[in-house]
Every structure is written in structure tokens, then in C-alpha cells.
Coordinates of C-alpha atoms and ligand atoms in Angstrom, one line a residue:
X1 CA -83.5 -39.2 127.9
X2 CA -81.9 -36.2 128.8
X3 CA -81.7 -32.6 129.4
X4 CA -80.0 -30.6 127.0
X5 CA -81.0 -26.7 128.1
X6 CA -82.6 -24.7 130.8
X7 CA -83.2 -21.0 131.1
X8 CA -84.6 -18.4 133.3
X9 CA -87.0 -16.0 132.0
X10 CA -87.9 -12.8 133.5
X11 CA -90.9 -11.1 132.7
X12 CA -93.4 -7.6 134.8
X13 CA -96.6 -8.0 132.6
X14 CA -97.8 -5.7 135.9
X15 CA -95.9 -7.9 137.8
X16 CA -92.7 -10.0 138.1
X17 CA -92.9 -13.6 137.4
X18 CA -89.8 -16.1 137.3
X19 CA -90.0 -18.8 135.3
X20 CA -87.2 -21.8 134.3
X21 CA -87.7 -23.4 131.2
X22 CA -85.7 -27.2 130.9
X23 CA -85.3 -28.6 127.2
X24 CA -84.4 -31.9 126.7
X25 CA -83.3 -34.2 123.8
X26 CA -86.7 -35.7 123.2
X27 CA -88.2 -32.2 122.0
X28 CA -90.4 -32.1 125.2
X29 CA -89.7 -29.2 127.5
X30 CA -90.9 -28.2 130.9
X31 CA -91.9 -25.0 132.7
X32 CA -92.0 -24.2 136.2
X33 CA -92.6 -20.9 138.5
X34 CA -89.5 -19.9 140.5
X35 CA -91.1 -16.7 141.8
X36 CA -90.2 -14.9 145.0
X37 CA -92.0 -11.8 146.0
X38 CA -89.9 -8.9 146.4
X39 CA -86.8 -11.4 146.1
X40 CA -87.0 -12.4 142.5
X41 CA -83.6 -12.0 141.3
X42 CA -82.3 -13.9 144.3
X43 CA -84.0 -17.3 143.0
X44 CA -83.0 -16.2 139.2
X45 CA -79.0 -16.1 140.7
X46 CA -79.6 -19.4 142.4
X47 CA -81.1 -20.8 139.7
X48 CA -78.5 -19.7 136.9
X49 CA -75.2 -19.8 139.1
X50 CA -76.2 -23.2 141.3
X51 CA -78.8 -24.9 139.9
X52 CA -79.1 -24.9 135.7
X53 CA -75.2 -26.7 135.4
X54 CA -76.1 -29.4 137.6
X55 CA -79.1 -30.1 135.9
X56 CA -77.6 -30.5 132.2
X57 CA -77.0 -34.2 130.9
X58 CA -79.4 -35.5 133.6
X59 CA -82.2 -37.6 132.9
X60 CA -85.6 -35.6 133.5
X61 CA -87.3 -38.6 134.3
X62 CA -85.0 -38.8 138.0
X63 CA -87.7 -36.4 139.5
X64 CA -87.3 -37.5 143.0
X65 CA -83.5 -38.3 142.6
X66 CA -83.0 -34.4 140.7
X67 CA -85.3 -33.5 144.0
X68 CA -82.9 -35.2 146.7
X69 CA -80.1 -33.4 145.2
X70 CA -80.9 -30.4 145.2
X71 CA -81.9 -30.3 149.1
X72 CA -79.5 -32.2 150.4
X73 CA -76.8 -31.6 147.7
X74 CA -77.2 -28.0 148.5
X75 CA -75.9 -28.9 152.0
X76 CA -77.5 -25.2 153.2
X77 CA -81.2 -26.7 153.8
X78 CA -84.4 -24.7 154.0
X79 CA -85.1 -21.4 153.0
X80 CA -87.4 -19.8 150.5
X81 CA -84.6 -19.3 148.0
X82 CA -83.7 -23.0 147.7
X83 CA -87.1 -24.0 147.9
X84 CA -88.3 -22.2 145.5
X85 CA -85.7 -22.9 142.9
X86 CA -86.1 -26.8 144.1
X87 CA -90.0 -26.2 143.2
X88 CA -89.0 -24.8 139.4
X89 CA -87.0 -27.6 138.4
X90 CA -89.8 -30.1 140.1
X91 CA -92.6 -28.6 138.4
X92 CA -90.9 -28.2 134.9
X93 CA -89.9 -32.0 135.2
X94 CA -93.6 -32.9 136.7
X95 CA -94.5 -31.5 133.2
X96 CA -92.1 -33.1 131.3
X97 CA -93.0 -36.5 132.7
X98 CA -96.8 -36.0 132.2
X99 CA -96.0 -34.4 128.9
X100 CA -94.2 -37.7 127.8
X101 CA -97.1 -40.2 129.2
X102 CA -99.6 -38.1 127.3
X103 CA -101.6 -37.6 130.3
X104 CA -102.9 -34.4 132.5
X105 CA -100.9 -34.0 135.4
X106 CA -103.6 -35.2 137.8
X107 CA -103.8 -38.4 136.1
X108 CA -100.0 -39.2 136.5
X109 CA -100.3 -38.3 140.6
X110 CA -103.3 -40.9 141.0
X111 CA -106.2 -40.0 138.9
X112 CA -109.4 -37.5 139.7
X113 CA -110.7 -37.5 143.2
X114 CA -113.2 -34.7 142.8
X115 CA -114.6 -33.0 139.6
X116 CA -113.6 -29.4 140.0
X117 CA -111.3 -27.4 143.1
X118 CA -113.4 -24.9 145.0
X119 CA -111.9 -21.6 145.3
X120 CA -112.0 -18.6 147.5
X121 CA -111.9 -15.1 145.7
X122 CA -111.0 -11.6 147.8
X123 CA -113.8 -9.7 148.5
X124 CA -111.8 -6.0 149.9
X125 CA -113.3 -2.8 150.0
X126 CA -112.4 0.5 151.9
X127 CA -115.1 0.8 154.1
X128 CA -117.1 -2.0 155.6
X129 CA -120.3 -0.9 153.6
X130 CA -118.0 -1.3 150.5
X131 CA -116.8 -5.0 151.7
X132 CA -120.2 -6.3 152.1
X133 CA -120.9 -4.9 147.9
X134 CA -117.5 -7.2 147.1
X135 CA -118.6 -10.2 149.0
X136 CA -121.8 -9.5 146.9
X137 CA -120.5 -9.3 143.5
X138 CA -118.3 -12.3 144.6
X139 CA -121.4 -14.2 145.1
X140 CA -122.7 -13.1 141.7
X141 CA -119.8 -15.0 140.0
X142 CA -120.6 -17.8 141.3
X143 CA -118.1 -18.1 144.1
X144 CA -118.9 -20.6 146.6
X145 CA -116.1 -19.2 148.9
X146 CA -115.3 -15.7 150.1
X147 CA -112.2 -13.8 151.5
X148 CA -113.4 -10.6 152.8
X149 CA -110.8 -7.7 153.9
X150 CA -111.8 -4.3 154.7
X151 CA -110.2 -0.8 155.3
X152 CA -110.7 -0.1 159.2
X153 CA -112.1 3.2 160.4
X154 CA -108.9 5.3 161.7
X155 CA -106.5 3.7 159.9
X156 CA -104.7 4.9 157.1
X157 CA -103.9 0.6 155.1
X158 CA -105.0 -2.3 156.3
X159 CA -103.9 -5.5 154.9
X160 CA -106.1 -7.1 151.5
X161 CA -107.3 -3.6 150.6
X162 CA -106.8 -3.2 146.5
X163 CA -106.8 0.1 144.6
X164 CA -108.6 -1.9 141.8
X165 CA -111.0 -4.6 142.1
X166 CA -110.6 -8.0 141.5
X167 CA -107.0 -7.5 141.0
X168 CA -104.8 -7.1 144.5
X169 CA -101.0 -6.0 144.5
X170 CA -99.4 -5.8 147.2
X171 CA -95.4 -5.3 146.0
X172 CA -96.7 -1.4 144.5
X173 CA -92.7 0.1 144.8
X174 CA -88.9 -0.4 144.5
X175 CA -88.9 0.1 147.8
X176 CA -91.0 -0.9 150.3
X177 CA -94.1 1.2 151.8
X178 CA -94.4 2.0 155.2
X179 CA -98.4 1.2 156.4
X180 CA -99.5 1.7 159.9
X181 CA -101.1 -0.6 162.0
X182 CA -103.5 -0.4 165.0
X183 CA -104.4 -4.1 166.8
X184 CA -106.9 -2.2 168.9
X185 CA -109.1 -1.1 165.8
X186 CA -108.8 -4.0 163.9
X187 CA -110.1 -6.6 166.8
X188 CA -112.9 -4.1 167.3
X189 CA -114.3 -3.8 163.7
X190 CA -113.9 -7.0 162.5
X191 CA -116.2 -8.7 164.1
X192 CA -118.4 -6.2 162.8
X193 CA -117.7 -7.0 159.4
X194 CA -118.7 -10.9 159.6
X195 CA -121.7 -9.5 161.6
X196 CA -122.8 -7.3 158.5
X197 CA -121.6 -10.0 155.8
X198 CA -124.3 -12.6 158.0
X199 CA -126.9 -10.6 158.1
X200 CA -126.6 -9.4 154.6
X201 CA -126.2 -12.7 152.6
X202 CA -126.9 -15.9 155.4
X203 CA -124.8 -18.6 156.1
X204 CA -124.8 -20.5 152.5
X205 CA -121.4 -19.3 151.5
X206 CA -118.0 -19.8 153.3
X207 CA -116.3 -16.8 154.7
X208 CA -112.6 -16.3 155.0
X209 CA -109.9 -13.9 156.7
X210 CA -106.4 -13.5 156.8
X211 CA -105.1 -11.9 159.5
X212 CA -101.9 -11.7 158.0
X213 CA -99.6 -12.5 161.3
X214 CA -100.5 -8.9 163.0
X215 CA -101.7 -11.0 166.0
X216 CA -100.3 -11.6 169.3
X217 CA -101.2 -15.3 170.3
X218 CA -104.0 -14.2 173.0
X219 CA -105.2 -11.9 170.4
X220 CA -106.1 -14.4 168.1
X221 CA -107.6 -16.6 170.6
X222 CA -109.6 -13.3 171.2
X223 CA -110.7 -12.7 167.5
X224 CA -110.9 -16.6 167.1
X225 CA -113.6 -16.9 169.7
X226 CA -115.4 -13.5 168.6
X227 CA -115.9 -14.6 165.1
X228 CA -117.4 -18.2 166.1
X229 CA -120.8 -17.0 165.5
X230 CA -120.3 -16.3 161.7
X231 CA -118.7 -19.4 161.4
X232 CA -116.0 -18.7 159.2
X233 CA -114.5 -21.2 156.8
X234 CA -111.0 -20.0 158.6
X235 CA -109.1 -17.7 160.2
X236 CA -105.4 -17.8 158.5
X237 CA -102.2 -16.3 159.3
X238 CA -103.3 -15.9 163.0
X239 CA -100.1 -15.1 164.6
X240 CA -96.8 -15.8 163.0
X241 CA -95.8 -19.2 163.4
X242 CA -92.6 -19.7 163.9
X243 CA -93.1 -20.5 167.2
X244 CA -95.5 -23.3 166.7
X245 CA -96.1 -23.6 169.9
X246 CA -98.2 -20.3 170.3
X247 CA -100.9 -22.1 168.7
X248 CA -101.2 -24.0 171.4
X249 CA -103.1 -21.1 173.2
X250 CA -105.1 -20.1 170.1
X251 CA -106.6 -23.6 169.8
X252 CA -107.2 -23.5 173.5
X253 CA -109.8 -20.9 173.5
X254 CA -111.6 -20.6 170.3
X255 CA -112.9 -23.4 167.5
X256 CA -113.1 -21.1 164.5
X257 CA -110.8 -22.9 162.1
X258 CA -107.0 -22.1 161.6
X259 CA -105.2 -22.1 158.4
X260 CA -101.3 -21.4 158.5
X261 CA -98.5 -21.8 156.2
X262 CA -98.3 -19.7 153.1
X263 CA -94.4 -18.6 154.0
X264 CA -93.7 -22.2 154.8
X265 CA -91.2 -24.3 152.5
X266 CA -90.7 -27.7 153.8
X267 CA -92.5 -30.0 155.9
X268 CA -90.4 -29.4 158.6
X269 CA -92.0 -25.9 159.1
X270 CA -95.5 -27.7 159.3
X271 CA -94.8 -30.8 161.1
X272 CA -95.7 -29.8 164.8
X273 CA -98.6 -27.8 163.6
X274 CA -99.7 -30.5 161.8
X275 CA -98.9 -33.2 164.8
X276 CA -100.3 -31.6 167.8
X277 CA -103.4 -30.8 165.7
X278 CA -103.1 -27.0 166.2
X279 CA -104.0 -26.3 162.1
X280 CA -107.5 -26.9 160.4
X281 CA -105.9 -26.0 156.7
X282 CA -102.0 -26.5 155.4
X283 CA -101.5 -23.3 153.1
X284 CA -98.3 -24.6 151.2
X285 CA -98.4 -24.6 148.0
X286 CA -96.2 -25.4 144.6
X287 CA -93.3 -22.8 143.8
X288 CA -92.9 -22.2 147.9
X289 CA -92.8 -25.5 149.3
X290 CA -90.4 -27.5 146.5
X291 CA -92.9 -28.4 143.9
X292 CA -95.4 -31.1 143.2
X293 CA -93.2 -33.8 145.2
X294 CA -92.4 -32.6 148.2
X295 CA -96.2 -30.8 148.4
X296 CA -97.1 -34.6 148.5
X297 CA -95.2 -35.6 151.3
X298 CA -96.8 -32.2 153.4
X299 CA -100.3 -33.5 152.3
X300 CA -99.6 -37.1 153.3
X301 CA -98.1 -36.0 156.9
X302 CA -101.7 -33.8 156.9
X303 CA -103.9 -36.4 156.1
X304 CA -103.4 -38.3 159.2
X305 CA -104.4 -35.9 161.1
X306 CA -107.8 -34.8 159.3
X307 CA -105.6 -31.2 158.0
X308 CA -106.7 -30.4 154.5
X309 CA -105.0 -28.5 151.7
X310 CA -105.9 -25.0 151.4
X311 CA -102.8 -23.8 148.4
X312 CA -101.7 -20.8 148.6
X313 CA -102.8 -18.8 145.1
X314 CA -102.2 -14.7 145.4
X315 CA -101.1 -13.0 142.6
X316 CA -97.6 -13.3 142.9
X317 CA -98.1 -17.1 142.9
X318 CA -97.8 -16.9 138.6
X319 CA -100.2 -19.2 136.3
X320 CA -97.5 -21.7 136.3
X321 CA -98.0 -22.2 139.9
X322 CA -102.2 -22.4 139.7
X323 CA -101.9 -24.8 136.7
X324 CA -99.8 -27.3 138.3
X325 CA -101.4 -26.2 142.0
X326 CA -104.8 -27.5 140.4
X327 CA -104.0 -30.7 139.1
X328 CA -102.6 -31.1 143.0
X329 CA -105.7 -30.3 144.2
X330 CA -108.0 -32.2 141.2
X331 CA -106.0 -35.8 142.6
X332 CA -105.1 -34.8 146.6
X333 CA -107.4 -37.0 148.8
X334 CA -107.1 -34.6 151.7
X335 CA -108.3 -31.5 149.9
X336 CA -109.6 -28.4 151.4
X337 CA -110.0 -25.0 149.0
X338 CA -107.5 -23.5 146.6
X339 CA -107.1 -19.6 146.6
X340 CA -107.8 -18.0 143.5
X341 CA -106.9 -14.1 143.0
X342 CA -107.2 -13.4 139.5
X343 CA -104.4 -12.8 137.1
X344 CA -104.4 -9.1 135.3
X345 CA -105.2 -9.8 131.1
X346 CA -101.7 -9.2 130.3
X347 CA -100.5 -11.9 132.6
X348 CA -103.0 -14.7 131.6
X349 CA -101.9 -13.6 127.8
X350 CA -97.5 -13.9 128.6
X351 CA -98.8 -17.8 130.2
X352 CA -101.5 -19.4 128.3
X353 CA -103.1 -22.0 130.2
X354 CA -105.6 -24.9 130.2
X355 CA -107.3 -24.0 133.7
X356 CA -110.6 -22.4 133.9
X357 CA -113.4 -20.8 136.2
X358 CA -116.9 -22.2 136.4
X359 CA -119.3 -21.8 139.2
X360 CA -116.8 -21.5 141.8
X361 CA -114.7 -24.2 140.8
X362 CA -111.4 -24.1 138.8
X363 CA -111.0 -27.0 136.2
X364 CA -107.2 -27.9 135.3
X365 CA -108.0 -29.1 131.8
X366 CA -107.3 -32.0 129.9
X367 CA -103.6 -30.9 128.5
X368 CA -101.1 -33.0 128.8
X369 CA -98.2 -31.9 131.8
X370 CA -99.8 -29.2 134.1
X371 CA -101.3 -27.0 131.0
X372 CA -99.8 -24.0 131.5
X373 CA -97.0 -22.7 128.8
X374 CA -95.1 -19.5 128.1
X375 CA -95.0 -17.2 125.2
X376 CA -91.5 -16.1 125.5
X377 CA -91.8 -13.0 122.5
X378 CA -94.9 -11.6 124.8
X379 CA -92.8 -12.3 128.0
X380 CA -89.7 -10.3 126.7
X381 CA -91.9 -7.5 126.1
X382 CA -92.6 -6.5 129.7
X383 CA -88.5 -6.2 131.1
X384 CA -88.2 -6.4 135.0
X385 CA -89.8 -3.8 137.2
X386 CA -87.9 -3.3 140.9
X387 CA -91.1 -4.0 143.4
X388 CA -90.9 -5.0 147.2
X389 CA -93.6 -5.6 149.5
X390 CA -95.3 -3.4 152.5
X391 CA -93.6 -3.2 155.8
X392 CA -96.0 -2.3 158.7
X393 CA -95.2 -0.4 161.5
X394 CA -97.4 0.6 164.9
X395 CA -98.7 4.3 165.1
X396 CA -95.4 4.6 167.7
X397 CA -93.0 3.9 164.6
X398 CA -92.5 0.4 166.2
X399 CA -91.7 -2.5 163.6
X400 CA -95.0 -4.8 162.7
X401 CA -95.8 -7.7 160.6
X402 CA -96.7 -7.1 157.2
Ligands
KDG501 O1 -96.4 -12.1 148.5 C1 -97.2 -12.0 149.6 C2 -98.7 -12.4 149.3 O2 -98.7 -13.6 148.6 C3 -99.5 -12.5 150.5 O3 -99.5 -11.3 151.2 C4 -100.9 -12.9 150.1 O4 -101.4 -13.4 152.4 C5 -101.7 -13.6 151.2 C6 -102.7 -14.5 150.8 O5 -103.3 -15.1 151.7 O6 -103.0 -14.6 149.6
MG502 MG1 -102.3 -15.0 153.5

């Protein structure tokens, strides 16, 4: 068997999406998500330059081989560039392979171990009044799990808050927005906000955050130990972690339950985390952290150490991503939650899938591969739109964390 073509298709149906597609002689082809926020066209140049002539004439069925290559062929290791291209390729073979055996994806990994993937949806509103309505009409879906984000009284963004609802975009411009950010009043309202969401709808439902890395280390042990009365689910994104070592002090003063690692791509990045037992929740997930095989490894190395899988799923994570995230989560023994912000109508039509919603679960299907496809006529429609993320800065002008 081998593979005769692959191609990179750009498509903005609201958003950018990168996807390769790899054709091989057999008639069975593979898609996988090669999308980088703000950086698309990066992983597209990779991908068309580096990647797709090394790939032609190879057997598909070499997934861990094509895998090895591309790291350590690439010499230049790491990096959310590589890793994401790495993740395309792995996830259109992934499909391939599952497409040939006839089987859902989950079947070909090691079977069902649960019967659907519990999901967190984002509650935001502008106001804290307005946050405690979302978490509401959340709970009316059916959601079992619930991010809530809120504006904060004095300041202008904060982090999560939507125009729309249900639908969250963060990369709004060509270039990027300048938000302000204010530590002080965030660490004194949000405690308010898991206050009113407790008193408002009890303790049946799990309750998220992300603090999105605007932390300091002793702030977040701060916040970490306010919030232990509402007993959140987890706290994510506490402080950034590339020192890994900061969550040393975190864990030190507070047991409300950290989850890290949604910028991460290789076990590498999560490997002390994961060791010293400083993480509750591994957010890695397909497209970021070089596809279905080497998100295995990151849950094995977890798994020893009682971390479960919380994956990644935002928006700019594209169907391609959820589809083959969900059969992930449908066989990983070590499962936590899978995030689930909701594609836009025009994005579920360019990538038909097989997953659906029920209840608070998300069910990957029965197709064979990872069930998600693309219409390529719809997905030429909607050209590429220039979009870049937020930067934050303090009310001083300083540089922040987004
Ligand atoms: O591209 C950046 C988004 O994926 C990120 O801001 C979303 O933090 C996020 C989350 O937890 O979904
Ligand atoms: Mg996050």
C-alpha cells in the first residue's frame, strides 16, 4: 500500500481551519487537522515545503515509523509548528488504518472503555448576574460539566467573555487586540462568582475555570485555596508553566484541582508535571501534541500517576480534531473530561462528522476511521481570513499573558 497524494486545504467558514488530506493507491484517504491559531500558514508552509514530499511512495500503514521520522528526522525537535504538522499526518493515517480494518477508531486503539465522553461547555457572560443565566441554560442542555468565565467589574475584557453565546472567538482581527488586565480585580470577584453559581444551582454539577496563565505562582495558590469551598472540577492554566517547578508552590497551599497543558506538544513539556504530581488533569490534545500516537504515550506516562485526560477542544481545535479527540477519549483508560465549545453551523457543514451530543456526553459514532470528513467544494468557498489572537497588557501598558 502506498500513498500516492496529499494536500493542504485552507478554509475561514468564520474561522480558519488547516486540514491535510493523504490519498493512497488503495482508494482510502485520510484527513487530519493541522491547525495553528493565529499561525495557520506557518503549519500549511511546513506541511507543503517539508512534510508532503517525504510522505509520497510511503506506506500509510508505517504510522509509528512515518511518526519517528518526522520528529527526529526533522532534527529541529519540539515546537508547535512541527507538532502540529506531525499530528496531521498521524491522524489522517490513524484514519486511514481504521478506515482499512473497517472499524471505528476507538476499536482499533483497544476497544470502548466507557459509553459516552463527558464534556464541559463555556458558560461566559458580561456581568456575574449574566454568568450565573449561562451556567443555567448550560444545565438545561444537559451538561453535566460547566466552564464559567465572567466580565469583571472595572475591567474593560476579561478572558472567555464571547460577543455571542455558545459560540467563543477569541482570534476577532488581522492583528492582534490589545485587552487590559487587572490581577487585583479578578482574584477579588471570582470567588464571588463560584459563590453565586453554589448558591444558585448546588453542588450536582462540576464547575470549571481557566485562568488562562494571568497568575503569578502565589496568586494561584491564593485563588486555588479561595475557591476550595465550591469545589471546582479544576482550576486550569494557573500560571504559565514553563517553569514546572512553580507548581510546586501552587500544590503546596491549596487542593482545588489543577489542569495544565493546552500549549503543550510533547511529553517532554508534561513529564515533571506529571512526575512530581503537581497536575490533577493533562490538557493535550490531538492536532497540538503529534496526533493519536504520541497523545498515547502522554496518557500512559499520566496514568501512573492517577493524572487523567482532560483534551483540549476550543474552537480553533477544528471537527477533525474532536472526531479523532473522541474516539481517544471513548478507549483511554485514564480519562478525565473532554472540552466541548461548539462549532458555528457553517463549520460543522465544510466537516461532516459522525460525533454527537446527548445528555452531556459526546458519542464518536460508529464510522469507520475517526468519522469526520471534508467537503472540499463547501471548504473552497470560505478563502482564508488573516486573524491573530488577543495580547493582554496591565493598566500600566506592561506586557501580560493572554
Ligand atoms: O487558541 C487559543 C484557545 O484555544 C484558548 O484560548 C482556549 O484556553 C482555551 C481553552 O481552555 O479552551
Ligand atoms: Mg484554556
Amino acid at each position: 500500500m502506498k500513498i500516492t497524494a496529499a494536500k493542504v486545504i485552507v478554509t475561514c467558514p468564520g474561522r480558519n481551519f488547516v486540514t491535510l488530506k493523504i490519498e493512497t493507491d488503495q482508494g482510502v484517504c485520510g484527513i487530519g487537522d493541522a491547525t495553528l491559531n493565529g499561525r495557520e500558514l506557518a503549519v500549511v508552509a511546513y506541511l507543503e515545503a517539508h512534510v508532503i514530499p517525504t510522505l509520497i511512495g510511503r506506506d500509510p500503514r508505517q504510522i509509528e515509523d512515518i511518526w519517528q521520522f518526522g520528529y527526529r528526522g526533522a532534527y529541529w525537535r519540539r515546537g508547535p509548528v512541527t507538532l502540529s504538522a506531525i499530528a496531521a499526518v498521524d491522524t489522517a493515517l490513524w484514519d486511514i488504518k481504521a478506515k482499512m480494518a473497517g472499524m471505528p477508531l476507538y476499536d482499533l486503539l483497544g476497544g470502548r472503555s466507557r459509553d459516552g465522553v463527558m464534556v464541559y461547555g463555556h458558560a461566559n457572560g458580561a456581568d456575574l448576574a449574566e454568568t450565573v443565566d449561562e451556567v443555567g441554560r448550560y444545565i438545561d442542555l444537559g451538561y453535566k460539566a460547566i466552564r464559567a468565565q465572567s466580565g469583571i467589574p472595572g475591567l474593560r475584557d476579561a478572558y472567555g467573555v464571547g460577543r455571542g453565546k455558545l459560540f467563543y472567538e477569541p482570534a476577532d482581527a488581522g492583528l492582534p487586540t490589545e485587552t487590559i488586565w487587572d490581577t487585583r480585580k479578578y482574584l477579588n470577584f471570582t470567588p464571588k462568582l463560584f459563590e453565586a453559581l453554589r448558591a444558585a444551582y448546588g453542588f450536582d454539577h462540576h464547575l470549571l475555570h481557566d485562568a488562562h496563565h494571568r497568575l503569578t505562582p502565589i496568586e494561584a495558590a491564593g485563588l486555588g485555596k479561595a475557591l476550595e469551598p465550591f469545589q471546582l472540577f479544576w482550576l486550569e492554566d494557573a500560571t504559565p508553566a514553563e517553569n514546572q517547578e512553580a507548581f510546586k508552590l501552587i500544590r503546596a497551599h491549596t487542593t482545588t484541582p489543577l489542569a495544565v497543558g493546552e500549549v503543550f506538544n510533547t511529553i517532554w513539556d508534561c513529564k515533571d508535571l506529571i512526575q512530581n504530581q503537581l497536575i490533577d488533569y493533562i490538557r493535550c490534545t490531538v492536532v497540538r501534541a503529534g496526533g493519536v500516537t504520541h497523545l498515547r504515550r502522554i496518557a500512559d506516562l499520566a496514568a501512573l500517576y492517577q493524572v487523567r485526560t482532560g483534551c483540549h477542544g476550543a474552537t480553533d481545535l477544528s471537527p477533525v480534531t474532536m472526531g479523532a479527540a473522541l474516539h481517544f477519549d471513548t478507549w483511554v483508560p485514564n480519562f478525565g473530561i473532554q472540552e466541548y465549545m461548539r462549532h458555528t453551523p457553517e463549520t460543522d457543514a465544510v466537516f461532516p462528522h459522525a460525533y454527537t451530543f446527548a445528555d452531556g456526553y459526546l458519542h464518536p459514532g460508529e464510522a469507520a476511521g475517526h468519522g469526520v470528513d471534508i467537503d472540499e467544494a463547501l471548504a473552497a468557498k470560505y478563502p482564508y481570513r488573516p486573524a491573530q489572537l488577543p495580547v493582554a497588557r496591565l493598566e500600566d501598558g506592561t506586557m501580560w499573558n493572554w
